[in-house]
mmCIF file of C-alpha atoms and ligand atoms in Angstrom:
data_model
loop_
_atom_site.group_PDB
_atom_site.id
_atom_site.type_symbol
_atom_site.label_atom_id
_atom_site.label_comp_id
_atom_site.label_asym_id
_atom_site.label_seq_id
_atom_site.Cartn_x
_atom_site.Cartn_y
_atom_site.Cartn_z
ATOM 1 C CA UNK A 1 16.432 -0.055 8.099
ATOM 2 C CA UNK A 2 15.937 -1.277 11.671
ATOM 3 C CA UNK A 3 15.893 2.196 13.248
ATOM 4 C CA UNK A 4 12.985 3.047 10.957
ATOM 5 C CA UNK A 5 11.226 -0.211 11.822
ATOM 6 C CA UNK A 6 11.550 0.456 15.554
ATOM 7 C CA UNK A 7 10.087 3.948 15.071
ATOM 8 C CA UNK A 8 7.159 2.458 13.139
ATOM 9 C CA UNK A 9 6.545 -0.089 15.887
ATOM 10 C CA UNK A 10 6.657 2.520 18.668
ATOM 11 C CA UNK A 11 3.063 3.407 19.620
ATOM 12 C CA UNK A 12 4.257 6.912 20.613
ATOM 13 C CA UNK A 13 5.382 7.771 17.047
ATOM 14 C CA UNK A 14 3.073 10.470 15.610
ATOM 15 C CA UNK A 15 1.705 10.193 12.028
ATOM 16 C CA UNK A 16 4.155 12.726 10.549
ATOM 17 C CA UNK A 17 7.172 10.734 11.789
ATOM 18 C CA UNK A 18 5.420 7.447 10.957
ATOM 19 C CA UNK A 19 5.050 8.586 7.319
ATOM 20 C CA UNK A 20 8.715 9.579 7.093
ATOM 21 C CA UNK A 21 9.874 6.266 8.529
ATOM 22 C CA UNK A 22 7.585 4.384 6.153
ATOM 23 C CA UNK A 23 9.243 6.177 3.227
ATOM 24 C CA UNK A 24 12.737 5.486 4.558
ATOM 25 C CA UNK A 25 12.223 1.766 5.075
ATOM 26 C CA UNK A 26 10.355 1.387 1.770
ATOM 27 C CA UNK A 27 13.249 2.936 -0.139
ATOM 28 C CA UNK A 28 15.676 0.459 1.380
ATOM 29 C CA UNK A 29 13.375 -2.508 0.742
ATOM 30 C CA UNK A 30 12.711 -1.435 -2.842
ATOM 31 C CA UNK A 31 16.464 -1.185 -3.454
ATOM 32 C CA UNK A 32 16.792 -4.765 -2.242
ATOM 33 C CA UNK A 33 13.868 -6.007 -4.356
ATOM 34 C CA UNK A 34 15.233 -4.412 -7.538
ATOM 35 C CA UNK A 35 18.889 -5.328 -7.101
ATOM 36 C CA UNK A 36 18.795 -7.910 -9.926
ATOM 37 C CA UNK A 37 16.791 -5.910 -12.491
ATOM 38 C CA UNK A 38 18.285 -6.002 -15.992
ATOM 39 C CA UNK A 39 20.256 -2.887 -16.871
ATOM 40 C CA UNK A 40 21.769 -1.364 -19.992
ATOM 41 C CA UNK A 41 25.029 0.462 -20.414
ATOM 42 C CA UNK A 42 24.917 4.214 -21.046
ATOM 43 C CA UNK A 43 27.547 6.871 -21.450
ATOM 44 C CA UNK A 44 27.173 10.468 -20.306
ATOM 45 C CA UNK A 45 29.472 13.447 -20.542
ATOM 46 C CA UNK A 46 30.646 14.888 -17.261
ATOM 47 C CA UNK A 47 32.057 18.448 -17.474
ATOM 48 C CA UNK A 48 35.463 16.767 -17.934
ATOM 49 C CA UNK A 49 35.065 13.530 -19.914
ATOM 50 C CA UNK A 50 32.784 10.666 -20.923
ATOM 51 C CA UNK A 51 31.642 8.411 -18.097
ATOM 52 C CA UNK A 52 30.086 4.966 -18.387
ATOM 53 C CA UNK A 53 27.048 4.102 -16.353
ATOM 54 C CA UNK A 54 23.989 1.840 -16.246
ATOM 55 C CA UNK A 55 20.279 2.349 -16.161
ATOM 56 C CA UNK A 56 17.339 0.068 -15.484
ATOM 57 C CA UNK A 57 16.218 -1.707 -18.639
ATOM 58 C CA UNK A 58 13.001 -3.308 -17.390
ATOM 59 C CA UNK A 59 9.407 -2.170 -17.434
ATOM 60 C CA UNK A 60 8.646 -1.799 -13.742
ATOM 61 C CA UNK A 61 5.083 -1.598 -12.482
ATOM 62 C CA UNK A 62 4.446 -0.654 -8.858
ATOM 63 C CA UNK A 63 1.160 -1.785 -7.354
ATOM 64 C CA UNK A 64 0.244 -0.360 -3.950
ATOM 65 C CA UNK A 65 -2.521 -2.201 -2.121
ATOM 66 C CA UNK A 66 -4.818 0.563 -0.851
ATOM 67 C CA UNK A 67 -4.811 2.150 1.486
ATOM 68 C CA UNK A 68 -1.699 1.416 3.521
ATOM 69 C CA UNK A 69 0.427 0.606 0.450
ATOM 70 C CA UNK A 70 0.176 4.246 -0.618
ATOM 71 C CA UNK A 71 2.532 5.102 2.237
ATOM 72 C CA UNK A 72 5.281 3.199 0.405
ATOM 73 C CA UNK A 73 4.605 4.447 -3.142
ATOM 74 C CA UNK A 74 6.573 7.719 -3.185
ATOM 75 C CA UNK A 75 9.671 5.917 -1.952
ATOM 76 C CA UNK A 76 9.531 3.335 -4.740
ATOM 77 C CA UNK A 77 8.923 6.026 -7.367
ATOM 78 C CA UNK A 78 11.877 7.986 -5.996
ATOM 79 C CA UNK A 79 13.998 4.947 -6.799
ATOM 80 C CA UNK A 80 12.367 4.076 -10.147
ATOM 81 C CA UNK A 81 10.795 7.273 -11.483
ATOM 82 C CA UNK A 82 9.821 5.728 -14.820
ATOM 83 C CA UNK A 83 7.741 2.979 -13.181
ATOM 84 C CA UNK A 84 4.079 2.652 -14.117
ATOM 85 C CA UNK A 85 1.585 2.417 -11.276
ATOM 86 C CA UNK A 86 -1.443 0.180 -10.769
ATOM 87 C CA UNK A 87 -3.793 0.294 -7.794
ATOM 88 C CA UNK A 88 -5.646 -2.458 -5.972
ATOM 89 C CA UNK A 89 -8.143 -1.524 -3.258
ATOM 90 C CA UNK A 90 -8.733 -4.162 -0.586
ATOM 91 C CA UNK A 91 -10.395 -3.830 2.805
ATOM 92 C CA UNK A 92 -10.226 -6.392 5.601
ATOM 93 C CA UNK A 93 -13.497 -6.919 7.399
ATOM 94 C CA UNK A 94 -12.998 -5.788 11.015
ATOM 95 C CA UNK A 95 -14.709 -8.892 12.433
ATOM 96 C CA UNK A 96 -13.771 -11.703 10.070
ATOM 97 C CA UNK A 97 -10.455 -10.248 8.753
ATOM 98 C CA UNK A 98 -11.485 -11.445 5.290
ATOM 99 C CA UNK A 99 -10.392 -9.029 2.541
ATOM 100 C CA UNK A 100 -12.758 -7.819 -0.149
ATOM 101 C CA UNK A 101 -11.843 -5.881 -3.254
ATOM 102 C CA UNK A 102 -13.348 -2.448 -3.912
ATOM 103 C CA UNK A 103 -11.049 -1.103 -6.639
ATOM 104 C CA UNK A 104 -8.566 -2.187 -9.269
ATOM 105 C CA UNK A 105 -6.848 -0.313 -12.063
ATOM 106 C CA UNK A 106 -3.784 -1.931 -13.595
ATOM 107 C CA UNK A 107 -1.568 -0.902 -16.504
ATOM 108 C CA UNK A 108 -1.686 -3.087 -19.607
ATOM 109 C CA UNK A 109 0.993 -5.515 -20.727
ATOM 110 C CA UNK A 110 2.083 -6.916 -17.375
ATOM 111 C CA UNK A 111 3.429 -10.103 -18.989
ATOM 112 C CA UNK A 112 6.888 -8.615 -19.552
ATOM 113 C CA UNK A 113 6.934 -6.310 -16.527
ATOM 114 C CA UNK A 114 8.584 -6.594 -13.160
ATOM 115 C CA UNK A 115 5.720 -5.969 -10.741
ATOM 116 C CA UNK A 116 6.512 -4.616 -7.287
ATOM 117 C CA UNK A 117 3.446 -5.147 -5.130
ATOM 118 C CA UNK A 118 3.656 -2.973 -2.023
ATOM 119 C CA UNK A 119 1.621 -3.558 1.121
ATOM 120 C CA UNK A 120 3.239 -2.899 4.499
ATOM 121 C CA UNK A 121 1.383 -5.609 6.441
ATOM 122 C CA UNK A 122 1.233 -9.316 5.593
ATOM 123 C CA UNK A 123 -0.973 -10.761 8.341
ATOM 124 C CA UNK A 124 -3.244 -13.702 7.422
ATOM 125 C CA UNK A 125 -2.077 -13.281 3.826
ATOM 126 C CA UNK A 126 -5.673 -13.047 2.584
ATOM 127 C CA UNK A 127 -5.212 -9.569 1.096
ATOM 128 C CA UNK A 128 -1.876 -10.436 -0.497
ATOM 129 C CA UNK A 129 -3.237 -13.605 -2.099
ATOM 130 C CA UNK A 130 -6.320 -11.765 -3.404
ATOM 131 C CA UNK A 131 -4.086 -9.070 -4.935
ATOM 132 C CA UNK A 132 -1.661 -11.637 -6.346
ATOM 133 C CA UNK A 133 -4.550 -13.624 -7.873
ATOM 134 C CA UNK A 134 -5.681 -10.440 -9.609
ATOM 135 C CA UNK A 135 -2.180 -9.655 -10.878
ATOM 136 C CA UNK A 136 -1.800 -13.209 -12.164
ATOM 137 C CA UNK A 137 -5.154 -13.008 -13.978
ATOM 138 C CA UNK A 138 -3.932 -9.734 -15.529
ATOM 139 C CA UNK A 139 -0.903 -11.584 -16.919
ATOM 140 C CA UNK A 140 1.845 -10.672 -14.432
ATOM 141 C CA UNK A 141 4.606 -13.259 -14.240
ATOM 142 C CA UNK A 142 7.416 -11.611 -12.267
ATOM 143 C CA UNK A 143 5.855 -10.302 -9.058
ATOM 144 C CA UNK A 144 7.796 -9.270 -5.960
ATOM 145 C CA UNK A 145 5.950 -8.512 -2.749
ATOM 146 C CA UNK A 146 7.442 -5.848 -0.504
ATOM 147 C CA UNK A 147 6.113 -5.575 3.027
ATOM 148 C CA UNK A 148 7.340 -4.033 6.259
ATOM 149 C CA UNK A 149 6.057 -6.531 8.825
ATOM 150 C CA UNK A 150 4.922 -10.088 8.133
ATOM 151 C CA UNK A 151 3.357 -12.863 10.185
ATOM 152 C CA UNK A 152 4.406 -16.499 9.683
ATOM 153 C CA UNK A 153 0.816 -17.361 8.629
ATOM 154 C CA UNK A 154 0.856 -14.761 5.845
ATOM 155 C CA UNK A 155 4.241 -15.792 4.531
ATOM 156 C CA UNK A 156 3.154 -19.443 4.493
ATOM 157 C CA UNK A 157 -0.101 -18.690 2.652
ATOM 158 C CA UNK A 158 1.619 -16.619 -0.036
ATOM 159 C CA UNK A 159 4.324 -19.243 -0.491
ATOM 160 C CA UNK A 160 1.684 -21.950 -0.819
ATOM 161 C CA UNK A 161 -0.596 -20.015 -3.196
ATOM 162 C CA UNK A 162 2.028 -18.205 -5.267
ATOM 163 C CA UNK A 163 5.318 -20.075 -4.882
ATOM 164 C CA UNK A 164 7.078 -17.998 -7.552
ATOM 165 C CA UNK A 165 6.464 -14.694 -5.772
ATOM 166 C CA UNK A 166 9.473 -13.420 -3.848
ATOM 167 C CA UNK A 167 8.699 -11.750 -0.521
ATOM 168 C CA UNK A 168 10.915 -8.925 0.738
ATOM 169 C CA UNK A 169 10.407 -8.081 4.402
ATOM 170 C CA UNK A 170 12.705 -7.021 7.231
ATOM 171 C CA UNK A 171 10.556 -8.717 9.911
ATOM 172 C CA UNK A 172 8.629 -11.937 10.381
ATOM 173 C CA UNK A 173 6.907 -11.454 13.716
ATOM 174 C CA UNK A 174 5.773 -13.964 16.312
ATOM 175 C CA UNK A 175 2.076 -14.558 15.646
ATOM 176 C CA UNK A 176 -1.394 -13.223 14.927
ATOM 177 C CA UNK A 177 -3.728 -12.351 17.808
ATOM 178 C CA UNK A 178 -7.421 -13.293 18.030
ATOM 179 C CA UNK A 179 -8.301 -10.266 15.829
ATOM 180 C CA UNK A 180 -5.724 -11.329 13.227
ATOM 181 C CA UNK A 181 -3.382 -8.457 14.054
ATOM 182 C CA UNK A 182 0.346 -9.080 13.906
ATOM 183 C CA UNK A 183 2.020 -9.391 17.337
ATOM 184 C CA UNK A 184 4.132 -7.502 18.245
ATOM 185 C CA UNK A 185 3.554 -5.817 14.857
ATOM 186 C CA UNK A 186 2.890 -2.101 14.802
ATOM 187 C CA UNK A 187 -0.908 -1.865 14.972
ATOM 188 C CA UNK A 188 -3.075 -0.767 12.064
ATOM 189 C CA UNK A 189 -0.658 0.656 9.514
ATOM 190 C CA UNK A 190 -3.267 2.600 7.528
ATOM 191 C CA UNK A 191 -4.748 4.187 10.641
ATOM 192 C CA UNK A 192 -1.344 5.203 11.970
ATOM 193 C CA UNK A 193 -0.252 6.535 8.570
ATOM 194 C CA UNK A 194 -3.326 8.683 8.131
ATOM 195 C CA UNK A 195 -4.246 9.423 11.766
ATOM 196 C CA UNK A 196 -7.610 7.666 11.528
ATOM 197 C CA UNK A 197 -7.225 5.693 14.779
HETATM 198 C C1 PRP B 201 -4.194 -4.060 5.968
HETATM 199 C C2 PRP B 201 -2.855 -4.180 5.269
HETATM 200 C C3 PRP B 201 -3.061 -5.350 4.353
HETATM 201 C C4 PRP B 201 -3.972 -6.227 5.163
HETATM 202 C C5 PRP B 201 -3.172 -7.348 5.755
HETATM 203 O O1 PRP B 201 -5.088 -3.384 5.185
HETATM 204 O O2 PRP B 201 -2.437 -3.019 4.620
HETATM 205 O O3 PRP B 201 -3.635 -5.010 3.117
HETATM 206 O O4 PRP B 201 -4.535 -5.412 6.197
HETATM 207 O O5 PRP B 201 -3.988 -8.265 6.392
HETATM 208 P P1 PRP B 201 -4.209 -9.747 5.853
HETATM 209 O O6 PRP B 201 -2.860 -10.275 5.510
HETATM 210 O O7 PRP B 201 -4.813 -10.452 7.035
HETATM 211 O O8 PRP B 201 -5.136 -9.705 4.698
HETATM 212 P P2 PRP B 201 -6.628 -3.061 5.621
HETATM 213 O O9 PRP B 201 -7.544 -4.073 5.041
HETATM 214 O O10 PRP B 201 -6.669 -2.854 7.100
HETATM 215 O O11 PRP B 201 -6.956 -1.738 4.825
HETATM 216 P P3 PRP B 201 -6.331 -0.256 4.896
HETATM 217 O O12 PRP B 201 -4.951 -0.353 4.347
HETATM 218 O O13 PRP B 201 -7.243 0.496 3.998
HETATM 219 O O14 PRP B 201 -6.348 0.204 6.329
HETATM 220 N N1 URA B 202 -3.313 -4.860 9.055
HETATM 221 C C1 URA B 202 -2.591 -3.982 9.796
HETATM 222 O O1 URA B 202 -2.524 -2.786 9.460
HETATM 223 N N2 URA B 202 -1.949 -4.474 10.881
HETATM 224 C C2 URA B 202 -2.000 -5.757 11.266
HETATM 225 O O2 URA B 202 -1.374 -6.127 12.286
HETATM 226 C C3 URA B 202 -2.756 -6.640 10.488
HETATM 227 C C4 URA B 202 -3.402 -6.172 9.384
#
């Protein structure tokens, strides 16, 4: 996990390696966030005998927050291929850092689902709270937020606004700078993922 995080933080990491590291760390975080999902017993036949096993018995919905969250989606689907996917598009204003919504498409019936909201950066927390508000209005009750780097301000805002949401992150960094970027952070995740710097 931490080797991938260091590669993501390193300003010299090119987009192709950045994408690979984002997938690697997302897979590990998603495994952590889904550790307690309900499962059911199954039996399969190996070439030699019957073998008992388990499979996930929950409706899982993955919700990437566009655009940067898309860099984590393939990893989560690798782990839970049957998951349904919703999308929420949010854009932080470059001057005010206030997030505004430009897109949302969510699957129906979120009440009984385990929702994995994926957004690599939790900075002021404004985007996360806007997305969580939307998910709550759509009926979601069990929401887990997976992010790669968080700031103390963002964690505090989410905990205050949505105390039942569990946050999974490998790093809570020092602070936000004057432009509301996480320090030390890793820069603009979406720009580094897609080479739009
Ligand atoms: C980034 C990031 C979060 C948000 C975090 O997205 O992916 O959604 O900023 O900041 P906040 O906690 O202060 O709201 P951005 O709005 O830059 O959009 P992008 O993913 O399309 O680049
Ligand atoms: N969004 C990013 O991509 N990085 C930050 O540090 C803050 C918001």
